[in-house]
Amino acid sequence: MSASLLLSPQPGESILDLCAAPGGKTTHLAELSGDKATIVACDVANGRLQRIRDNAARLQLKSIHPIVIPKDGHDLPAGPFDAVLVDVPCSNTGVLNRRPEARWRFEQHGLEELVVLQTRLLLQACHLVRPGGRVVYSTCSMEAEENRGVVDTVLTALKEFRLDREIQHRPGQPADGAYQALLIRSSG
């Protein structure tokens, strides 16, 4: 919920949720905007998007528009968007109490591959936001490489963005571990 609150969706805005499934943040964005934004919810699997459709119908939310995108990200929805949420696939090290199996999947080589994917996704998100718009980058990881490391890499590459705010949630205080960064694109 913290990532959706940090993005601060407003009525009338065009919002992209780049890695939307299973849709908890997507429906939260819709509710925070009073169901008066246009929210494009993307994922690579239609089956995963069905959960978003089902939840939107159950909650009677009309502002959510699910779209399947290719895994390589070459055919993303056309922007520009006022705001983009990119809650990337990650190592899950902030949620080990709920996903204990993640401990046995964690490998340094896998982490390096995740960082490449996360960086690509954040770069794509930044290219889709309008001047003056905002991007929230989010993980449920405690690893610096996946968090500030990715953000710093993107900020070095895209000089028109600045880090406005970042939040590091520690596991158990009061919930899971997570990281969010709010990036703002300059207006000029």
Coordinates of N, CA and C in Angstrom, one line a residue:
M1 N 0.8 -1.2 0.0 CA 0.0 0.0 0.0 C 0.9 1.3 0.0
S2 N 2.0 1.2 0.6 CA 2.9 2.3 0.6 C 3.3 2.8 -0.7
A3 N 3.5 1.9 -1.7 CA 3.9 2.3 -3.1 C 2.8 3.1 -3.7
S4 N 1.5 2.7 -3.6 CA 0.4 3.4 -4.1 C 0.2 4.7 -3.5
L5 N 0.4 4.8 -2.2 CA 0.3 6.1 -1.5 C 1.4 7.1 -1.9
L6 N 2.6 6.5 -2.1 CA 3.7 7.4 -2.6 C 3.5 7.9 -4.0
L7 N 2.9 7.1 -4.9 CA 2.5 7.6 -6.2 C 1.5 8.7 -6.2
S8 N 0.6 8.6 -5.2 CA -0.5 9.7 -5.0 C -1.3 9.9 -6.2
P9 N -2.0 8.9 -6.7 CA -2.8 9.0 -7.9 C -4.0 10.1 -7.7
Q10 N -4.2 10.8 -8.7 CA -5.2 11.9 -8.7 C -6.3 11.6 -9.7
P11 N -7.5 12.1 -9.5 CA -8.6 12.0 -10.5 C -8.2 12.7 -11.8
G12 N -8.5 12.0 -12.9 CA -8.2 12.6 -14.2 C -6.8 12.3 -14.7
E13 N -6.0 11.6 -13.9 CA -4.6 11.3 -14.4 C -4.6 10.0 -15.2
S14 N -3.6 9.9 -16.0 CA -3.4 8.7 -16.8 C -2.2 8.0 -16.1
I15 N -2.4 6.8 -15.6 CA -1.5 6.1 -14.8 C -1.2 4.7 -15.4
L16 N 0.1 4.4 -15.4 CA 0.6 3.1 -15.9 C 1.0 2.3 -14.7
D17 N 0.5 1.1 -14.5 CA 1.0 0.1 -13.5 C 1.7 -1.0 -14.4
L18 N 3.0 -0.9 -14.4 CA 3.8 -1.6 -15.4 C 3.9 -3.1 -15.1
C19 N 4.0 -3.5 -13.8 CA 4.1 -4.9 -13.4 C 2.9 -5.2 -12.5
A20 N 1.7 -5.2 -13.0 CA 0.5 -5.0 -12.2 C 0.0 -6.2 -11.4
A21 N 0.1 -7.4 -12.0 CA -0.5 -8.6 -11.3 C 0.2 -8.9 -10.0
P22 N -0.5 -9.4 -9.0 CA -1.9 -9.8 -9.1 C -2.9 -8.7 -8.9
G23 N -2.5 -7.4 -8.7 CA -3.4 -6.3 -8.8 C -3.8 -5.6 -7.5
G24 N -3.2 -5.9 -6.4 CA -3.5 -5.2 -5.1 C -3.2 -3.8 -5.2
K25 N -2.0 -3.4 -5.7 CA -1.7 -2.0 -5.9 C -2.5 -1.3 -6.9
T26 N -2.9 -2.1 -8.0 CA -3.7 -1.5 -9.0 C -5.0 -1.1 -8.5
T27 N -5.7 -1.9 -7.8 CA -7.0 -1.6 -7.2 C -6.9 -0.5 -6.2
H28 N -5.8 -0.5 -5.5 CA -5.5 0.6 -4.5 C -5.4 1.9 -5.2
L29 N -4.7 2.0 -6.3 CA -4.5 3.2 -7.1 C -5.9 3.7 -7.5
A30 N -6.7 2.8 -8.0 CA -8.1 3.1 -8.5 C -8.9 3.7 -7.3
E31 N -8.8 3.1 -6.1 CA -9.6 3.6 -5.0 C -9.0 5.0 -4.5
L32 N -7.7 5.1 -4.5 CA -7.1 6.4 -4.1 C -7.5 7.5 -5.0
S33 N -7.7 7.2 -6.3 CA -8.1 8.3 -7.2 C -9.6 8.5 -7.3
G34 N -10.3 7.8 -6.4 CA -11.8 7.9 -6.5 C -12.4 7.2 -7.7
D35 N -11.6 6.3 -8.3 CA -12.0 5.6 -9.5 C -12.2 6.5 -10.7
K36 N -11.4 7.6 -10.6 CA -11.6 8.7 -11.7 C -10.3 8.9 -12.4
A37 N -9.3 8.0 -12.3 CA -8.1 8.1 -13.2 C -8.3 7.0 -14.3
T38 N -7.4 7.1 -15.2 CA -7.3 6.0 -16.2 C -6.1 5.2 -15.9
I39 N -6.3 3.9 -15.5 CA -5.2 3.1 -15.0 C -5.0 1.9 -16.0
V40 N -3.8 1.9 -16.6 CA -3.5 0.9 -17.6 C -2.6 -0.1 -16.8
A41 N -3.1 -1.3 -16.6 CA -2.5 -2.4 -15.8 C -1.9 -3.4 -16.7
C42 N -0.5 -3.5 -16.7 CA 0.2 -4.4 -17.6 C 0.8 -5.6 -16.9
D43 N 0.8 -6.7 -17.6 CA 1.6 -7.9 -17.1 C 1.8 -8.8 -18.3
V44 N 2.7 -9.7 -18.1 CA 3.1 -10.6 -19.2 C 2.3 -11.8 -19.4
A45 N 1.4 -12.1 -18.4 CA 0.5 -13.3 -18.5 C -0.9 -12.9 -18.4
N46 N -1.7 -13.3 -19.3 CA -3.1 -13.0 -19.3 C -3.8 -13.6 -18.1
G47 N -3.4 -14.8 -17.7 CA -4.0 -15.5 -16.6 C -3.8 -14.6 -15.3
R48 N -2.7 -14.0 -15.2 CA -2.4 -13.1 -14.0 C -3.3 -11.9 -14.1
L49 N -3.5 -11.4 -15.3 CA -4.3 -10.2 -15.5 C -5.8 -10.5 -15.1
Q50 N -6.2 -11.8 -15.3 CA -7.6 -12.1 -15.0 C -7.9 -11.8 -13.5
R51 N -6.9 -12.0 -12.6 CA -7.1 -11.7 -11.2 C -7.4 -10.2 -11.0
I52 N -6.8 -9.4 -11.8 CA -7.0 -7.9 -11.8 C -8.4 -7.7 -12.2
R53 N -8.8 -8.3 -13.4 CA -10.2 -8.1 -13.9 C -11.2 -8.5 -12.9
D54 N -11.0 -9.7 -12.2 CA -11.9 -10.2 -11.2 C -12.0 -9.2 -10.0
N55 N -10.9 -8.8 -9.5 CA -10.9 -7.9 -8.4 C -11.5 -6.5 -8.7
A56 N -11.2 -6.0 -9.9 CA -11.9 -4.7 -10.3 C -13.4 -4.9 -10.4
A57 N -13.8 -6.0 -11.0 CA -15.3 -6.2 -11.0 C -15.9 -6.4 -9.7
R58 N -15.2 -7.1 -8.8 CA -15.7 -7.3 -7.4 C -15.8 -6.0 -6.7
L59 N -14.8 -5.1 -6.9 CA -14.8 -3.8 -6.2 C -15.6 -2.7 -7.0
Q60 N -16.1 -3.1 -8.1 CA -16.9 -2.2 -9.0 C -16.0 -1.0 -9.4
L61 N -14.8 -1.3 -9.8 CA -13.8 -0.2 -10.3 C -13.8 -0.2 -11.8
K62 N -14.1 0.9 -12.4 CA -14.2 1.1 -13.8 C -12.9 1.7 -14.5
S63 N -12.0 2.2 -13.7 CA -10.9 2.9 -14.2 C -9.7 2.0 -14.6
I64 N -9.8 0.7 -14.4 CA -8.6 -0.2 -14.6 C -8.8 -0.8 -16.0
H65 N -7.7 -0.8 -16.8 CA -7.7 -1.4 -18.1 C -6.5 -2.3 -18.2
P66 N -6.7 -3.6 -18.0 CA -5.6 -4.6 -18.1 C -5.2 -4.8 -19.6
I67 N -3.8 -4.9 -19.7 CA -3.2 -5.2 -21.0 C -2.1 -6.1 -20.9
V68 N -2.1 -7.2 -21.8 CA -0.9 -8.1 -21.8 C 0.2 -7.5 -22.6
I69 N 1.4 -7.5 -22.0 CA 2.6 -7.0 -22.8 C 3.6 -8.2 -23.0
P70 N 4.4 -8.1 -24.0 CA 5.4 -9.1 -24.2 C 6.5 -9.0 -23.2
K71 N 7.1 -10.2 -22.9 CA 8.1 -10.3 -21.9 C 9.3 -9.4 -22.1
D72 N 9.7 -9.1 -23.4 CA 10.8 -8.3 -23.7 C 10.5 -6.8 -23.6
G73 N 9.3 -6.5 -23.4 CA 8.9 -5.1 -23.2 C 8.9 -4.2 -24.4
H74 N 8.9 -4.8 -25.6 CA 9.1 -4.0 -26.8 C 7.8 -3.3 -27.2
D75 N 6.6 -3.7 -26.7 CA 5.4 -3.2 -27.2 C 4.5 -2.7 -26.0
L76 N 5.1 -1.7 -25.3 CA 4.4 -1.2 -24.1 C 3.3 -0.2 -24.6
P77 N 2.3 0.1 -23.7 CA 1.3 1.1 -24.0 C 2.0 2.5 -24.3
A78 N 1.4 3.2 -25.2 CA 2.0 4.5 -25.6 C 1.7 5.5 -24.4
G79 N 2.7 6.2 -24.1 CA 2.5 7.3 -23.1 C 2.2 8.6 -23.9
P80 N 2.5 9.7 -23.3 CA 3.0 9.8 -21.9 C 2.0 9.6 -20.8
F81 N 2.4 9.1 -19.7 CA 1.5 9.0 -18.5 C 1.9 10.0 -17.5
D82 N 0.9 10.4 -16.7 CA 1.1 11.3 -15.6 C 2.0 10.7 -14.5
A83 N 1.8 9.4 -14.3 CA 2.4 8.7 -13.2 C 2.6 7.2 -13.7
V84 N 3.7 6.6 -13.2 CA 3.9 5.2 -13.5 C 4.4 4.5 -12.2
L85 N 3.8 3.4 -11.9 CA 4.2 2.5 -10.8 C 4.9 1.3 -11.4
V86 N 6.1 1.0 -11.0 CA 6.8 -0.2 -11.4 C 7.3 -0.9 -10.2
D87 N 6.5 -1.9 -9.9 CA 6.7 -2.8 -8.7 C 7.4 -4.1 -9.3
V88 N 8.7 -4.1 -9.4 CA 9.4 -5.1 -10.2 C 9.5 -6.4 -9.5
P89 N 9.7 -7.5 -10.4 CA 10.1 -8.8 -9.8 C 11.4 -8.6 -9.0
C90 N 11.5 -9.3 -7.9 CA 12.7 -9.1 -7.1 C 13.0 -10.4 -6.3
S91 N 14.0 -10.3 -5.5 CA 14.5 -11.5 -4.7 C 13.6 -11.9 -3.5
N92 N 12.7 -11.0 -3.2 CA 11.7 -11.3 -2.1 C 12.4 -11.4 -0.7
T93 N 13.6 -10.8 -0.5 CA 14.2 -10.9 0.8 C 13.6 -10.1 1.9
G94 N 12.7 -9.3 1.5 CA 11.9 -8.5 2.5 C 10.7 -9.2 3.1
V95 N 10.3 -10.4 2.4 CA 9.1 -11.1 2.8 C 9.4 -12.5 3.1
L96 N 10.5 -12.8 3.6 CA 10.9 -14.2 3.8 C 10.0 -14.9 4.9
N97 N 9.4 -14.1 5.8 CA 8.5 -14.6 6.8 C 7.3 -15.2 6.2
R98 N 6.8 -14.6 5.0 CA 5.6 -15.1 4.3 C 6.0 -16.0 3.2
R99 N 7.2 -15.9 2.7 CA 7.7 -16.8 1.5 C 9.0 -17.4 1.9
P100 N 9.0 -18.4 2.8 CA 10.2 -19.0 3.3 C 11.0 -19.7 2.1
E101 N 10.2 -20.1 1.1 CA 10.9 -20.9 0.0 C 11.8 -20.0 -0.8
A102 N 11.7 -18.6 -0.7 CA 12.5 -17.7 -1.4 C 14.0 -17.8 -0.9
R103 N 14.2 -18.2 0.3 CA 15.6 -18.4 0.8 C 16.4 -19.4 0.0
W104 N 15.7 -20.4 -0.5 CA 16.4 -21.5 -1.2 C 16.5 -21.1 -2.7
R105 N 15.8 -20.1 -3.2 CA 15.9 -19.7 -4.6 C 17.0 -18.6 -4.7
F106 N 17.4 -18.0 -3.6 CA 18.2 -16.8 -3.7 C 19.7 -17.2 -4.0
E107 N 20.2 -16.7 -5.1 CA 21.6 -16.9 -5.5 C 22.1 -15.6 -6.1
Q108 N 23.4 -15.4 -5.9 CA 24.0 -14.2 -6.4 C 23.9 -14.0 -7.9
H109 N 24.0 -15.1 -8.6 CA 23.9 -15.0 -10.1 C 22.4 -14.5 -10.4
G110 N 21.5 -15.1 -9.7 CA 20.1 -14.8 -10.0 C 19.8 -13.3 -9.6
L111 N 20.5 -12.8 -8.6 CA 20.3 -11.4 -8.1 C 20.8 -10.5 -9.2
E112 N 22.0 -10.9 -9.8 CA 22.5 -10.0 -10.9 C 21.6 -10.0 -12.1
E113 N 21.0 -11.1 -12.4 CA 20.0 -11.1 -13.5 C 18.8 -10.2 -13.2
L114 N 18.3 -10.3 -11.9 CA 17.2 -9.5 -11.5 C 17.5 -8.0 -11.6
V115 N 18.7 -7.6 -11.2 CA 19.1 -6.2 -11.3 C 19.1 -5.7 -12.7
V116 N 19.5 -6.5 -13.7 CA 19.4 -6.1 -15.1 C 18.0 -5.9 -15.5
L117 N 17.1 -6.9 -15.2 CA 15.7 -6.7 -15.5 C 15.0 -5.5 -14.8
Q118 N 15.3 -5.3 -13.5 CA 14.8 -4.2 -12.8 C 15.2 -2.9 -13.4
T119 N 16.5 -2.8 -13.8 CA 17.0 -1.6 -14.4 C 16.3 -1.3 -15.7
R120 N 16.1 -2.3 -16.5 CA 15.4 -2.2 -17.8 C 14.0 -1.7 -17.6
L121 N 13.3 -2.3 -16.6 CA 11.9 -1.9 -16.3 C 11.8 -0.5 -15.8
L122 N 12.7 -0.1 -15.0 CA 12.6 1.3 -14.5 C 13.0 2.3 -15.6
L123 N 13.9 2.0 -16.4 CA 14.2 2.8 -17.6 C 13.0 3.0 -18.5
Q124 N 12.3 1.8 -18.8 CA 11.2 1.9 -19.6 C 10.1 2.7 -19.0
A125 N 9.9 2.6 -17.7 CA 8.9 3.4 -17.0 C 9.2 4.8 -17.1
C126 N 10.4 5.2 -16.9 CA 10.8 6.6 -17.0 C 10.6 7.2 -18.4
H127 N 10.8 6.4 -19.4 CA 10.6 6.9 -20.8 C 9.1 7.1 -21.1
L128 N 8.2 6.5 -20.3 CA 6.8 6.6 -20.5 C 6.1 7.7 -19.7
V129 N 6.8 8.4 -18.9 CA 6.2 9.4 -18.0 C 6.4 10.8 -18.7
R130 N 5.4 11.6 -18.6 CA 5.5 13.0 -19.2 C 6.4 13.9 -18.4
P131 N 6.9 14.9 -19.0 CA 7.7 15.9 -18.3 C 6.8 16.4 -17.1
G132 N 7.4 16.5 -15.9 CA 6.7 16.9 -14.7 C 6.0 15.7 -14.0
G133 N 6.1 14.5 -14.7 CA 5.4 13.4 -14.1 C 6.3 12.6 -13.1
R134 N 5.7 11.6 -12.6 CA 6.4 10.9 -11.5 C 6.4 9.3 -11.7
V135 N 7.4 8.7 -11.2 CA 7.6 7.3 -11.3 C 7.8 6.7 -9.8
V136 N 7.1 5.7 -9.4 CA 7.5 5.0 -8.2 C 8.1 3.7 -8.5
Y137 N 9.3 3.4 -8.1 CA 10.0 2.2 -8.2 C 9.8 1.4 -6.9
S138 N 9.4 0.2 -6.9 CA 9.1 -0.6 -5.7 C 9.6 -2.0 -5.8
T139 N 10.2 -2.5 -4.6 CA 10.5 -3.9 -4.5 C 10.1 -4.4 -3.1
C140 N 10.1 -5.7 -3.0 CA 9.9 -6.3 -1.6 C 11.2 -6.9 -1.2
S141 N 12.3 -6.3 -1.5 CA 13.7 -6.7 -1.3 C 14.4 -5.9 -0.3
M142 N 15.4 -6.4 0.4 CA 16.2 -5.7 1.3 C 17.6 -5.5 0.7
E143 N 17.8 -6.0 -0.5 CA 19.2 -5.9 -1.1 C 19.4 -4.5 -1.8
A144 N 20.5 -3.9 -1.4 CA 20.9 -2.6 -1.9 C 21.0 -2.6 -3.4
E145 N 21.5 -3.7 -4.0 CA 21.7 -3.7 -5.4 C 20.3 -3.6 -6.2
E146 N 19.3 -4.1 -5.6 CA 17.9 -4.1 -6.2 C 17.2 -2.8 -5.9
N147 N 17.7 -2.1 -4.9 CA 16.9 -0.9 -4.5 C 17.7 0.4 -4.9
R148 N 18.4 1.0 -4.1 CA 19.1 2.2 -4.4 C 20.1 2.0 -5.5
G149 N 20.7 0.8 -5.7 CA 21.6 0.6 -6.8 C 20.9 0.8 -8.1
V150 N 19.7 0.2 -8.3 CA 19.0 0.4 -9.6 C 18.6 1.8 -9.8
V151 N 18.1 2.5 -8.7 CA 17.7 3.9 -8.8 C 18.9 4.8 -9.2
D152 N 20.0 4.5 -8.6 CA 21.2 5.4 -8.9 C 21.7 5.1 -10.4
T153 N 21.6 3.9 -10.8 CA 22.0 3.6 -12.2 C 21.1 4.4 -13.2
V154 N 19.8 4.4 -12.9 CA 18.8 5.1 -13.8 C 19.0 6.6 -13.7
L155 N 19.2 7.1 -12.5 CA 19.4 8.6 -12.3 C 20.7 9.0 -13.0
T156 N 21.7 8.2 -13.1 CA 22.9 8.5 -13.8 C 22.6 8.6 -15.3
A157 N 21.8 7.7 -15.8 CA 21.5 7.6 -17.2 C 20.5 8.7 -17.7
L158 N 19.6 9.0 -16.8 CA 18.5 10.0 -17.2 C 18.6 11.2 -16.3
K159 N 19.3 12.2 -16.8 CA 19.6 13.4 -16.0 C 18.3 14.2 -15.8
E160 N 17.2 14.0 -16.5 CA 16.0 14.8 -16.3 C 15.2 14.3 -15.1
F161 N 15.7 13.3 -14.5 CA 15.0 12.8 -13.3 C 15.7 13.1 -12.0
R162 N 15.0 13.2 -11.0 CA 15.6 13.4 -9.6 C 14.9 12.5 -8.6
L163 N 15.6 12.1 -7.6 CA 15.0 11.3 -6.5 C 14.3 12.3 -5.6
D164 N 13.0 12.2 -5.4 CA 12.3 13.0 -4.6 C 12.2 12.5 -3.2
R165 N 12.0 11.2 -3.1 CA 11.8 10.5 -1.8 C 12.1 9.0 -1.9
E166 N 12.6 8.4 -0.9 CA 12.7 7.0 -0.8 C 12.3 6.5 0.6
I167 N 11.8 5.3 0.6 CA 11.3 4.7 1.8 C 11.9 3.2 1.9
Q168 N 12.5 2.9 3.0 CA 12.9 1.5 3.3 C 12.2 1.0 4.5
H169 N 11.4 0.0 4.2 CA 10.6 -0.7 5.3 C 11.4 -1.9 5.8
R170 N 11.6 -2.0 7.0 CA 12.3 -3.1 7.6 C 11.3 -4.2 8.0
P171 N 11.7 -5.4 7.7 CA 10.7 -6.5 8.1 C 10.4 -6.5 9.5
G172 N 9.1 -6.7 9.8 CA 8.6 -6.7 11.2 C 8.4 -5.4 11.8
Q173 N 8.5 -4.3 11.1 CA 8.4 -3.0 11.7 C 7.4 -2.1 10.9
P174 N 6.2 -2.2 10.8 CA 5.4 -3.2 11.5 C 5.0 -4.4 10.5
A175 N 5.4 -4.4 9.3 CA 5.0 -5.4 8.3 C 6.2 -5.9 7.6
D176 N 6.1 -6.3 6.3 CA 7.2 -6.8 5.5 C 8.2 -5.8 5.2
G177 N 9.4 -6.3 4.7 CA 10.4 -5.4 4.2 C 10.1 -5.0 2.8
A178 N 10.4 -3.8 2.4 CA 10.1 -3.3 1.1 C 10.9 -2.0 0.9
Y179 N 11.0 -1.6 -0.4 CA 11.7 -0.3 -0.8 C 10.8 0.4 -1.8
Q180 N 10.7 1.7 -1.7 CA 10.1 2.5 -2.7 C 10.9 3.8 -2.9
A181 N 11.0 4.2 -4.2 CA 11.6 5.4 -4.5 C 10.7 6.2 -5.5
L182 N 10.5 7.5 -5.2 CA 9.7 8.4 -6.0 C 10.6 9.2 -6.9
L183 N 10.6 9.1 -8.2 CA 11.4 9.8 -9.1 C 10.5 10.8 -9.8
I184 N 11.0 12.0 -10.0 CA 10.2 13.1 -10.6 C 11.0 13.5 -11.9
R185 N 10.3 13.6 -13.0 CA 10.9 14.1 -14.2 C 10.7 15.6 -14.3
S186 N 11.8 16.3 -14.7 CA 11.8 17.7 -14.8 C 10.7 18.2 -15.8
S187 N 10.2 19.4 -15.6 CA 9.2 19.9 -16.5 C 9.7 20.4 -17.8
G188 N 11.0 20.7 -17.9 CA 11.6 21.3 -19.1 C 12.2 20.4 -20.0

